[in-house]
Short mmCIF file of C-alpha atoms in Angstrom, two decimals:
data_model
loop_
_atom_site.label_atom_id
_atom_site.label_comp_id
_atom_site.label_asym_id
_atom_site.label_seq_id
_atom_site.Cartn_x
_atom_site.Cartn_y
_atom_site.Cartn_z
CA UNK H 1391 5.93 -27.12 0.22
CA UNK H 1392 5.15 -27.58 -3.47
CA UNK H 1393 1.68 -28.61 -2.67
CA UNK H 1394 1.11 -25.37 -0.41
CA UNK H 1395 2.64 -23.26 -3.12
CA UNK H 1396 -0.23 -24.87 -5.42
CA UNK H 1397 -2.80 -23.92 -2.76
CA UNK H 1398 -1.64 -20.49 -2.94
CA UNK H 1399 -1.02 -20.88 1.18
CA UNK H 1400 2.57 -18.94 0.87
CA UNK H 1401 3.60 -19.03 4.44
CA UNK H 1402 2.81 -22.72 5.13
CA UNK H 1403 5.00 -23.34 1.41
CA UNK H 1404 7.70 -21.03 3.28
CA UNK H 1405 7.65 -23.11 6.67
CA UNK H 1406 7.73 -26.68 4.39
CA UNK H 1407 10.52 -25.64 2.41
CA UNK H 1408 12.42 -24.27 5.61
CA UNK H 1409 12.10 -27.91 7.03
CA UNK H 1410 13.13 -29.81 3.98
CA UNK H 1411 16.24 -27.26 4.11
CA UNK H 1412 17.08 -28.47 7.55
CA UNK H 1413 17.70 -32.25 6.00
CA UNK H 1414 18.85 -31.24 3.14
CA UNK H 1415 20.20 -27.89 1.87
CA UNK H 1416 20.08 -27.94 -2.32
CA UNK H 1417 20.09 -25.20 -4.83
CA UNK H 1418 16.46 -26.40 -5.87
CA UNK H 1419 14.64 -25.94 -2.54
CA UNK H 1420 16.21 -22.99 -1.74
CA UNK H 1421 14.96 -21.56 -5.27
CA UNK H 1422 11.75 -22.95 -4.48
CA UNK H 1423 11.55 -21.06 -1.31
CA UNK H 1424 12.55 -18.25 -2.86
CA UNK H 1425 9.26 -18.50 -5.25
CA UNK H 1426 7.12 -18.98 -2.15
CA UNK H 1427 8.76 -15.45 -0.70
CA UNK H 1428 8.30 -13.81 -3.70
CA UNK H 1429 4.51 -14.64 -3.98
CA UNK H 1430 4.27 -13.51 -0.14
CA UNK H 1431 5.70 -10.44 -1.01
CA UNK H 1432 9.07 -10.85 0.86
CA UNK H 1433 11.63 -10.33 -1.88
CA UNK H 1434 14.40 -9.53 0.23
CA UNK H 1435 14.29 -13.15 1.69
CA UNK H 1436 13.75 -14.31 -1.90
CA UNK H 1437 17.03 -12.39 -2.98
CA UNK H 1438 18.83 -14.21 -0.02
CA UNK H 1439 17.64 -17.48 -0.74
CA UNK H 1440 18.45 -17.04 -4.68
CA UNK H 1441 22.22 -15.94 -3.87
CA UNK H 1442 22.54 -18.94 -1.57
CA UNK H 1443 21.35 -21.04 -4.39
CA UNK H 1444 23.69 -19.65 -6.87
CA UNK H 1445 26.63 -19.71 -4.63
CA UNK H 1446 25.82 -23.55 -4.38
CA UNK H 1447 25.48 -24.00 -8.34
CA UNK H 1448 26.13 -20.97 -10.45
CA UNK H 1449 24.69 -22.83 -13.36
CA UNK H 1450 21.16 -23.42 -11.75
CA UNK H 1451 19.19 -20.88 -13.81
CA UNK H 1452 16.13 -20.99 -11.84
CA UNK H 1453 17.64 -19.40 -8.98
CA UNK H 1454 19.04 -16.66 -11.23
CA UNK H 1455 15.09 -16.08 -12.58
CA UNK H 1456 14.25 -15.95 -8.85
CA UNK H 1457 16.87 -13.24 -8.30
CA UNK H 1458 15.60 -11.42 -11.41
CA UNK H 1459 11.99 -11.70 -9.87
CA UNK H 1460 12.94 -10.48 -6.42
CA UNK H 1461 14.81 -7.46 -8.00
CA UNK H 1462 11.88 -6.52 -10.00
CA UNK H 1463 9.39 -6.74 -6.77
CA UNK H 1464 11.97 -4.26 -5.05
CA UNK H 1465 11.64 -2.04 -8.15
CA UNK H 1466 15.35 -2.39 -8.78
CA UNK H 1467 15.15 -2.46 -12.75
CA UNK H 1468 18.69 -1.93 -13.09
CA UNK H 1469 19.66 -5.33 -10.67
CA UNK H 1470 16.96 -7.61 -12.70
CA UNK H 1471 18.30 -6.66 -15.85
CA UNK H 1472 21.77 -7.80 -14.98
CA UNK H 1473 20.14 -10.71 -13.97
CA UNK H 1474 18.45 -11.61 -16.97
CA UNK H 1475 21.42 -10.87 -18.80
CA UNK H 1476 23.06 -13.60 -16.61
CA UNK H 1477 20.47 -16.10 -17.42
CA UNK H 1478 21.25 -15.55 -21.11
CA UNK H 1479 25.05 -16.27 -20.46
CA UNK H 1480 23.89 -19.64 -18.91
CA UNK H 1481 21.48 -20.25 -21.49
CA UNK H 1482 22.23 -18.37 -24.74
CA UNK H 1483 18.82 -19.09 -26.44
CA UNK H 1484 16.46 -18.43 -23.71
CA UNK H 1485 13.77 -16.46 -25.32
CA UNK H 1486 11.60 -15.93 -22.23
CA UNK H 1487 14.86 -14.17 -20.59
CA UNK H 1488 15.89 -12.28 -23.63
CA UNK H 1489 11.97 -10.54 -23.73
CA UNK H 1490 12.17 -9.71 -20.09
CA UNK H 1491 15.72 -8.10 -20.55
CA UNK H 1492 14.23 -5.97 -23.27
CA UNK H 1493 11.14 -5.13 -21.19
CA UNK H 1494 13.68 -3.81 -18.18
CA UNK H 1495 15.84 -1.85 -20.59
CA UNK H 1496 12.92 -0.19 -22.58
CA UNK H 1497 11.34 0.72 -19.15
CA UNK H 1498 14.71 2.14 -18.08
CA UNK H 1499 15.23 4.09 -20.74
CA UNK H 1500 11.64 5.46 -20.37
CA UNK H 1501 12.49 6.61 -16.78
CA UNK H 1502 15.97 7.98 -17.64
CA UNK H 1503 14.10 10.15 -20.58
CA UNK H 1504 11.43 11.17 -17.87
CA UNK H 1505 14.19 12.32 -15.58
CA UNK H 1506 15.92 14.29 -18.35
CA UNK H 1507 13.18 16.35 -19.43
CA UNK H 1508 12.12 17.09 -15.83
CA UNK H 1509 13.82 20.23 -14.01
CA UNK H 1510 13.90 21.70 -10.51
CA UNK H 1511 11.45 24.86 -11.89
CA UNK H 1512 9.03 22.35 -13.49
CA UNK H 1513 5.66 23.40 -12.11
CA UNK H 1514 3.65 21.07 -9.80
CA UNK H 1515 1.03 19.54 -11.86
CA UNK H 1516 -1.47 21.21 -9.13
CA UNK H 1517 -0.46 24.52 -10.64
CA UNK H 1518 -0.61 23.20 -14.04
CA UNK H 1519 -4.09 21.89 -13.97
CA UNK H 1520 -6.71 24.58 -13.51
CA UNK H 1521 -10.16 23.17 -13.03
CA UNK H 1522 -11.70 26.43 -14.44
CA UNK H 1523 -10.27 25.63 -17.81
CA UNK H 1524 -11.59 21.90 -17.76
CA UNK H 1525 -14.79 21.81 -19.78
CA UNK H 1526 -17.60 18.82 -18.48
CA UNK H 1527 -18.06 16.72 -21.84
CA UNK H 1528 -21.88 17.53 -22.69
CA UNK H 1529 -22.59 13.69 -22.83
CA UNK H 1530 -21.34 13.20 -19.05
CA UNK H 1531 -24.57 12.36 -16.90
CA UNK H 1532 -22.92 11.60 -13.46
CA UNK H 1533 -22.96 13.44 -10.14
CA UNK H 1534 -21.18 16.93 -10.59
CA UNK H 1535 -19.22 19.12 -7.97
CA UNK H 1536 -21.26 22.57 -7.68
CA UNK H 1537 -19.05 25.85 -6.75
CA UNK H 1538 -16.33 23.59 -5.93
CA UNK H 1539 -17.66 22.65 -2.91
CA UNK H 1540 -17.78 18.80 -2.10
CA UNK H 1541 -20.74 17.85 -0.87
CA UNK H 1542 -22.13 14.91 1.43
CA UNK H 1543 -24.77 14.75 -1.67
CA UNK H 1544 -22.12 14.64 -3.96
CA UNK H 1545 -19.81 11.84 -2.60
CA UNK H 1546 -22.59 9.48 -1.93
CA UNK H 1547 -23.88 9.98 -5.81
CA UNK H 1548 -20.31 9.54 -6.83
CA UNK H 1549 -19.88 6.27 -4.81
CA UNK H 1550 -22.97 4.91 -6.44
CA UNK H 1551 -21.69 5.93 -9.68
CA UNK H 1552 -18.26 4.31 -8.98
CA UNK H 1553 -20.69 1.05 -7.91
CA UNK H 1554 -21.97 1.06 -11.71
CA UNK H 1555 -18.63 1.00 -13.11
CA UNK H 1556 -18.56 4.63 -14.18
CA UNK H 1557 -16.09 7.43 -13.53
CA UNK H 1558 -16.78 10.91 -12.60
CA UNK H 1559 -15.82 14.30 -14.55
CA UNK H 1560 -11.90 14.77 -14.99
CA UNK H 1561 -12.49 18.32 -13.72
CA UNK H 1562 -14.20 16.86 -10.58
CA UNK H 1563 -11.18 14.61 -10.11
CA UNK H 1564 -8.98 17.79 -10.12
CA UNK H 1565 -11.27 19.82 -7.92
CA UNK H 1566 -10.90 16.76 -5.29
CA UNK H 1567 -7.18 16.26 -5.32
CA UNK H 1568 -6.26 19.93 -5.42
CA UNK H 1569 -8.71 20.57 -2.37
CA UNK H 1570 -7.09 17.32 -0.28
CA UNK H 1571 -3.67 18.62 -1.34
CA UNK H 1572 -4.16 21.71 0.65
CA UNK H 1573 -5.47 19.90 3.62
CA UNK H 1574 -2.56 17.45 3.72
CA UNK H 1575 -0.12 20.35 3.33
CA UNK H 1576 -1.32 21.77 6.89
CA UNK H 1577 -0.84 18.62 8.73
CA UNK H 1578 1.98 17.31 10.41
CA UNK H 1579 3.99 13.97 9.66
CA UNK H 1580 2.06 12.27 12.49
CA UNK H 1581 -0.77 13.75 12.81
CA UNK H 1582 -3.14 13.58 16.26
CA UNK H 1583 -6.42 12.34 16.34
CA UNK H 1584 -8.42 13.40 19.43
CA UNK H 1585 -11.56 11.08 20.10
CA UNK H 1586 -13.95 12.15 23.17
CA UNK H 1587 -14.73 9.70 25.82
CA UNK H 1588 -18.17 8.60 24.54
CA UNK H 1589 -17.28 8.22 20.95
CA UNK H 1590 -14.93 5.88 18.83
CA UNK H 1591 -12.57 6.11 15.71
CA UNK H 1592 -12.48 3.03 13.39
CA UNK H 1593 -8.97 1.95 11.95
CA UNK H 1594 -8.77 -0.20 8.54
CA UNK H 1595 -5.93 -1.34 6.90
CA UNK H 1596 -4.84 -2.02 3.54
CA UNK H 1597 -7.58 -1.85 1.18
CA UNK H 1598 -5.49 -2.38 -2.30
CA UNK H 1599 -8.07 -1.07 -4.80
CA UNK H 1600 -11.06 -3.47 -3.76
CA UNK H 1601 -13.72 -0.56 -3.95
CA UNK H 1602 -16.54 -2.87 -3.56
CA UNK H 1603 -15.28 -4.62 -0.19
CA UNK H 1604 -14.54 -0.74 0.78
CA UNK H 1605 -18.47 -0.15 0.29
CA UNK H 1606 -18.95 -3.19 2.50
CA UNK H 1607 -16.96 -1.69 5.59
CA UNK H 1608 -19.30 1.48 5.32
CA UNK H 1609 -22.44 -0.98 4.88
CA UNK H 1610 -21.24 -2.62 8.21
CA UNK H 1611 -19.68 0.00 10.10
CA UNK H 1612 -21.63 3.14 8.73
CA UNK H 1613 -20.33 5.79 6.29
CA UNK H 1614 -18.16 8.13 7.73
CA UNK H 1615 -19.41 11.43 9.56
CA UNK H 1616 -18.16 14.06 12.10
CA UNK H 1617 -19.18 11.41 14.68
CA UNK H 1618 -18.10 8.15 12.80
CA UNK H 1619 -14.33 8.25 12.59
CA UNK H 1620 -12.08 6.79 10.31
CA UNK H 1621 -8.66 6.21 9.77
CA UNK H 1622 -7.26 4.38 6.79
CA UNK H 1623 -3.76 2.90 7.27
CA UNK H 1624 -2.13 3.03 3.82
CA UNK H 1625 -1.88 0.94 0.70
CA UNK H 1626 -5.28 2.07 -1.21
CA UNK H 1627 -4.06 1.17 -4.30
CA UNK H 1628 -2.72 -1.18 -6.67
CA UNK H 1629 -2.97 -4.91 -6.96
CA UNK H 1630 -7.11 -4.56 -7.20
CA UNK H 1631 -8.46 -2.94 -10.57
CA UNK H 1632 -10.91 -0.48 -8.64
CA UNK H 1633 -8.02 1.61 -7.02
CA UNK H 1634 -9.12 4.76 -8.85
CA UNK H 1635 -12.57 4.53 -7.20
CA UNK H 1636 -11.26 3.42 -3.84
CA UNK H 1637 -8.87 6.05 -3.31
CA UNK H 1638 -11.06 8.97 -4.71
CA UNK H 1639 -13.89 7.78 -2.36
CA UNK H 1640 -11.23 8.12 0.26
CA UNK H 1641 -9.80 11.50 -0.70
CA UNK H 1642 -13.23 12.96 -1.02
CA UNK H 1643 -14.52 12.06 2.27
CA UNK H 1644 -11.26 13.54 3.42
CA UNK H 1645 -12.09 16.72 1.85
CA UNK H 1646 -15.84 16.57 3.31
CA UNK H 1647 -14.64 15.86 6.95
CA UNK H 1648 -10.97 16.85 7.32
CA UNK H 1649 -10.95 16.77 11.30
CA UNK H 1650 -12.69 13.51 11.52
CA UNK H 1651 -11.55 11.36 8.63
CA UNK H 1652 -8.04 10.19 8.42
CA UNK H 1653 -5.59 8.87 5.98
CA UNK H 1654 -1.85 7.34 6.52
CA UNK H 1655 0.72 6.71 3.46
CA UNK H 1656 1.22 3.31 2.42
CA UNK H 1657 4.26 1.94 0.95
CA UNK H 1658 2.34 1.59 -2.47
CA UNK H 1659 1.16 5.58 -2.27
CA UNK H 1660 4.52 5.92 -4.54
CA UNK H 1661 5.46 6.26 -7.98
CA UNK H 1662 7.82 3.02 -8.21
CA UNK H 1663 4.87 0.53 -6.89
CA UNK H 1664 1.97 2.32 -8.72
CA UNK H 1665 4.20 1.95 -11.97
CA UNK H 1666 4.40 -1.97 -11.70
CA UNK H 1667 1.28 -3.08 -9.70
CA UNK H 1668 -1.57 -1.23 -11.59
CA UNK H 1669 -2.43 2.12 -10.35
CA UNK H 1670 -0.54 4.15 -12.79
CA UNK H 1671 -2.13 2.12 -15.67
CA UNK H 1672 -5.47 2.12 -14.35
CA UNK H 1673 -5.58 6.10 -13.98
CA UNK H 1674 -3.80 6.28 -17.58
CA UNK H 1675 -6.79 4.13 -18.86
CA UNK H 1676 -9.58 6.16 -17.21
CA UNK H 1677 -7.99 9.72 -17.22
CA UNK H 1678 -4.40 10.59 -18.35
CA UNK H 1679 -0.74 11.41 -17.57
CA UNK H 1680 -1.70 14.28 -16.08
CA UNK H 1681 -3.99 13.34 -13.59
CA UNK H 1682 -1.28 10.23 -12.63
CA UNK H 1683 1.34 13.10 -11.91
CA UNK H 1684 -1.61 14.94 -9.98
CA UNK H 1685 -2.25 11.97 -7.56
CA UNK H 1686 1.47 11.26 -7.05
CA UNK H 1687 1.24 14.94 -5.66
CA UNK H 1688 -1.34 14.15 -3.42
CA UNK H 1689 0.42 10.81 -2.30
CA UNK H 1690 3.52 12.58 -1.32
CA UNK H 1691 1.65 14.91 0.72
CA UNK H 1692 -0.05 12.06 2.91
CA UNK H 1693 0.95 11.95 6.63
CA UNK H 1694 3.03 9.09 7.64
CA UNK H 1695 0.86 8.33 10.58
CA UNK H 1696 -1.34 9.15 13.36
CA UNK H 1697 -1.62 8.81 17.04
CA UNK H 1698 -5.10 8.51 18.87
CA UNK H 1699 -5.40 10.25 22.04
CA UNK H 1700 -1.79 10.43 22.55
CA UNK H 1701 -1.53 6.74 23.29
CA UNK H 1702 -2.14 4.49 20.31
CA UNK H 1703 0.50 5.07 17.66
CA UNK H 1704 -0.38 4.24 13.94
CA UNK H 1705 1.39 3.76 11.01
CA UNK H 1706 1.55 1.81 8.01
CA UNK H 1707 4.91 -0.41 8.43
CA UNK H 1708 6.13 -0.09 11.71
CA UNK H 1709 8.93 0.80 13.99
CA UNK H 1710 12.86 1.67 13.49
CA UNK H 1711 16.52 0.22 12.77
CA UNK H 1712 17.52 2.50 15.90
CA UNK H 1713 16.37 3.11 19.49
CA UNK H 1714 15.34 6.22 21.06
CA UNK H 1715 13.25 7.54 18.37
CA UNK H 1716 10.92 10.19 19.52
CA UNK H 1717 7.58 11.50 17.96
CA UNK H 1718 9.49 14.79 17.57
CA UNK H 1719 12.22 13.12 15.44
CA UNK H 1720 9.41 11.60 13.56
CA UNK H 1721 7.70 15.11 12.55
CA UNK H 1722 11.36 16.71 11.38
CA UNK H 1723 12.05 14.78 7.98
CA UNK H 1724 10.74 16.47 4.76
CA UNK H 1725 7.73 13.91 3.60
CA UNK H 1726 6.84 15.69 0.41
CA UNK H 1727 8.60 13.50 -1.75
CA UNK H 1728 8.77 9.90 -3.07
CA UNK H 1729 9.16 7.66 -0.54
CA UNK H 1730 13.12 7.41 0.30
CA UNK H 1731 14.85 4.06 0.45
CA UNK H 1732 16.19 4.37 3.97
CA UNK H 1733 15.66 6.37 7.18
CA UNK H 1734 12.55 6.82 9.51
CA UNK H 1735 10.02 7.75 6.82
CA UNK H 1736 10.95 4.63 4.99
CA UNK H 1737 11.07 2.21 7.95
CA UNK H 1738 7.54 3.61 8.86
CA UNK H 1739 5.85 2.62 5.53
CA UNK H 1740 8.09 -0.69 5.01
CA UNK H 1741 9.05 -2.27 8.28
CA UNK H 1742 7.46 -5.64 9.88
CA UNK H 1743 7.41 -7.12 13.53
CA UNK H 1744 9.22 -10.15 14.18
CA UNK H 1745 8.60 -12.60 17.09
CA UNK H 1746 12.14 -12.66 18.38
CA UNK H 1747 13.68 -9.78 20.59
CA UNK H 1748 16.03 -7.32 18.87
CA UNK H 1749 16.05 -6.54 14.96
CA UNK H 1750 16.41 -8.76 11.89
CA UNK H 1751 16.88 -7.91 8.20
CA UNK H 1752 13.79 -7.33 6.59
CA UNK H 1753 12.08 -10.08 4.53
CA UNK H 1754 11.03 -7.40 1.99
CA UNK H 1755 14.70 -6.14 1.43
CA UNK H 1756 13.36 -2.28 2.69
CA UNK H 1757 13.04 -1.23 6.10
CA UNK H 1758 13.54 -3.52 9.21
CA UNK H 1759 12.29 -6.27 11.12
CA UNK H 1760 11.57 -5.18 14.67
CA UNK H 1761 10.85 -7.61 17.91
CA UNK H 1762 8.75 -7.12 21.15
CA UNK H 1763 11.69 -5.40 22.95
CA UNK H 1764 11.86 -3.08 20.38
CA UNK H 1765 8.05 -2.44 20.26
CA UNK H 1766 8.26 -2.42 24.39
CA UNK H 1767 11.23 0.61 24.19
CA UNK H 1768 9.58 2.67 21.71
CA UNK H 1769 6.09 2.49 23.49
CA UNK H 1770 8.08 3.53 26.74
CA UNK H 1771 10.16 6.26 25.41
CA UNK H 1772 6.81 7.94 23.94
CA UNK H 1773 4.64 7.30 26.42
CA UNK H 1774 2.34 5.05 24.47
CA UNK H 1775 0.39 2.29 25.02
CA UNK H 1776 -0.04 0.37 21.61
CA UNK H 1777 1.18 0.13 18.17
CA UNK H 1778 -1.28 -0.36 15.08
CA UNK H 1779 0.20 -1.11 11.84
CA UNK H 1780 -1.13 -2.90 8.24
CA UNK H 1781 1.11 -3.78 5.69
CA UNK H 1782 0.84 -7.96 5.99
CA UNK H 1783 -1.90 -10.04 4.76
CA UNK H 1784 -3.44 -12.03 7.60
CA UNK H 1785 -5.91 -15.21 7.45
CA UNK H 1786 -8.10 -13.56 9.98
CA UNK H 1787 -7.72 -10.04 8.91
CA UNK H 1788 -5.84 -9.06 12.22
CA UNK H 1789 -3.17 -10.34 14.57
CA UNK H 1790 -2.02 -9.23 17.85
CA UNK H 1791 1.45 -9.70 18.83
CA UNK H 1792 4.59 -8.61 21.09
CA UNK H 1793 2.44 -9.30 24.23
CA UNK H 1794 -0.75 -7.24 22.91
CA UNK H 1795 1.23 -4.22 22.28
CA UNK H 1796 1.40 -4.61 18.50
CA UNK H 1797 -1.53 -5.23 16.13
CA UNK H 1798 -1.66 -5.59 12.46
CA UNK H 1799 -4.83 -5.02 10.75
CA UNK H 1800 -5.51 -5.77 7.22
CA UNK H 1801 -8.81 -4.89 5.35
CA UNK H 1802 -9.03 -6.63 1.93
CA UNK H 1803 -10.41 -9.91 2.12
CA UNK H 1804 -9.54 -12.56 -0.22
CA UNK H 1805 -6.75 -10.37 -1.46
CA UNK H 1806 -5.98 -10.42 -5.04
CA UNK H 1807 -9.07 -12.60 -5.53
CA UNK H 1808 -6.77 -15.55 -4.41
CA UNK H 1809 -5.71 -15.78 -0.85
CA UNK H 1810 -9.00 -16.44 0.78
CA UNK H 1811 -8.34 -14.04 4.05
CA UNK H 1812 -10.73 -12.36 5.98
CA UNK H 1813 -10.62 -8.77 6.16
CA UNK H 1814 -11.05 -6.66 9.63
CA UNK H 1815 -11.22 -3.27 11.18
CA UNK H 1816 -10.90 -2.15 14.84
CA UNK H 1817 -12.74 0.45 16.70
CA UNK H 1818 -11.37 2.33 19.57
CA UNK H 1819 -13.42 4.33 22.19
CA UNK H 1820 -12.15 7.65 23.31
CA UNK H 1821 -12.44 6.73 26.83
CA UNK H 1822 -10.49 3.14 27.35
CA UNK H 1823 -8.80 3.00 24.10
CA UNK H 1824 -9.37 -1.08 24.20
CA UNK H 1825 -9.33 -2.55 20.41
CA UNK H 1826 -12.99 -4.26 19.44
CA UNK H 1827 -12.09 -6.42 16.28
CA UNK H 1828 -14.79 -6.88 13.54
CA UNK H 1829 -13.70 -9.35 10.62
CA UNK H 1830 -15.62 -9.58 7.29
CA UNK H 1831 -15.25 -11.53 4.31
CA UNK H 1832 -15.22 -10.55 0.73
CA UNK H 1833 -18.30 -9.41 -1.41
CA UNK H 1834 -18.54 -9.97 -5.37
CA UNK H 1835 -17.27 -7.31 -7.79
CA UNK H 1836 -17.56 -6.97 -11.34
CA UNK H 1837 -15.50 -8.33 -13.93
CA UNK H 1838 -12.16 -6.74 -13.56
CA UNK H 1839 -9.56 -9.06 -12.39
CA UNK H 1840 -6.82 -8.01 -9.80
CA UNK H 1841 -3.71 -6.36 -11.62
CA UNK H 1842 -5.78 -5.87 -14.55
CA UNK H 1843 -4.21 -2.55 -15.29
CA UNK H 1844 -0.53 -3.41 -13.92
CA UNK H 1845 2.65 -2.92 -16.23
CA UNK H 1846 4.42 -5.72 -18.22
CA UNK H 1847 6.76 -5.83 -15.23
CA UNK H 1848 4.50 -7.13 -12.97
CA UNK H 1849 3.79 -10.36 -15.29
CA UNK H 1850 7.48 -10.88 -14.79
CA UNK H 1851 7.35 -11.18 -11.14
#
């Protein structure tokens, strides 16, 4: 298990620690598996192991550290602060724990202050920022939007500008975001995608700020157009340090082709994740707090999922903690807000499949795990044939589960510049809706390392 962990093969490490625990269940091995779970982005499972280790040995300080890291990964700063206090009870002079506690407390105070100065009648940023009043600097030499009209020529020039690590004018960011916001406001939580018999739609999974890999997808599969449809299934930002370029390109294409280019919300399109994993810091570095707020408003308007030709159900995470959920049920909740901590909107973005029948506790600590019978029942209830979801890195870029009825697709190859996985996308023809997979490897990108803009909290996980 330790060797697999060093080699960044987290699932293999988890499997090895699990085997070791079957022979000798100790606080040390539980804490090691908790670390592997944290690295594999399964903080719920890590928290359970840390709690078990603490129950076995309340003075084993590494287990308390693991618990703190799990809470940080879940965005529960108040709980993490309690954990670091517990470390200091066990080891009063632990300078690392004292520093991390201080960072947690400062961030909690900052968040409390932000809540205190906000009010129900505070204008949304889309009303505060008026593009007509935002000057373009005279030194700016990049592409410009003319007469508030986003054209194919502008989008392609912008993409090349981004490729050369240059940003566009702040005014044009506002135009793109306000234009796409109005488009998203007019579509339902789960949006239909009609595809004619002789045409295709391409479904992509997480891209996580890997802009140069996004460009490679378009190189392989063609740029979006009215007949070359795309659906990007969430998690456009965070982790990768070209998240602004990545998501802005996608949003610009949505403006350009609103009826043939589609985007679903992922669990990373929200304030809590953006604050820790890099997007907020990146946009502040490239622009300012107001642009961050406008992005947040757009993220809150993203649809929760899509349905291709009334048969293929696509959402970022997965299915639900109760049976009988219908498409009509999914259209009812108000999605124009931060991602809730429970309910069908939350589960759509956070849940994961499991091989066992029934449902299990989520290893992420949010959403649920759902088995093949749950998939079968949901498809039958809603007269659907297939579920496509993303949310999990896969070695081959995709995996087919649940008797062929649940597909995971992940489109960020060599995730975080270290996992070594392939990326993939899926093409569906409108006539037969059979999935056709394309795999690809990562391409080189300029020098910004993953998580370059992440907060100090991310470094504590």
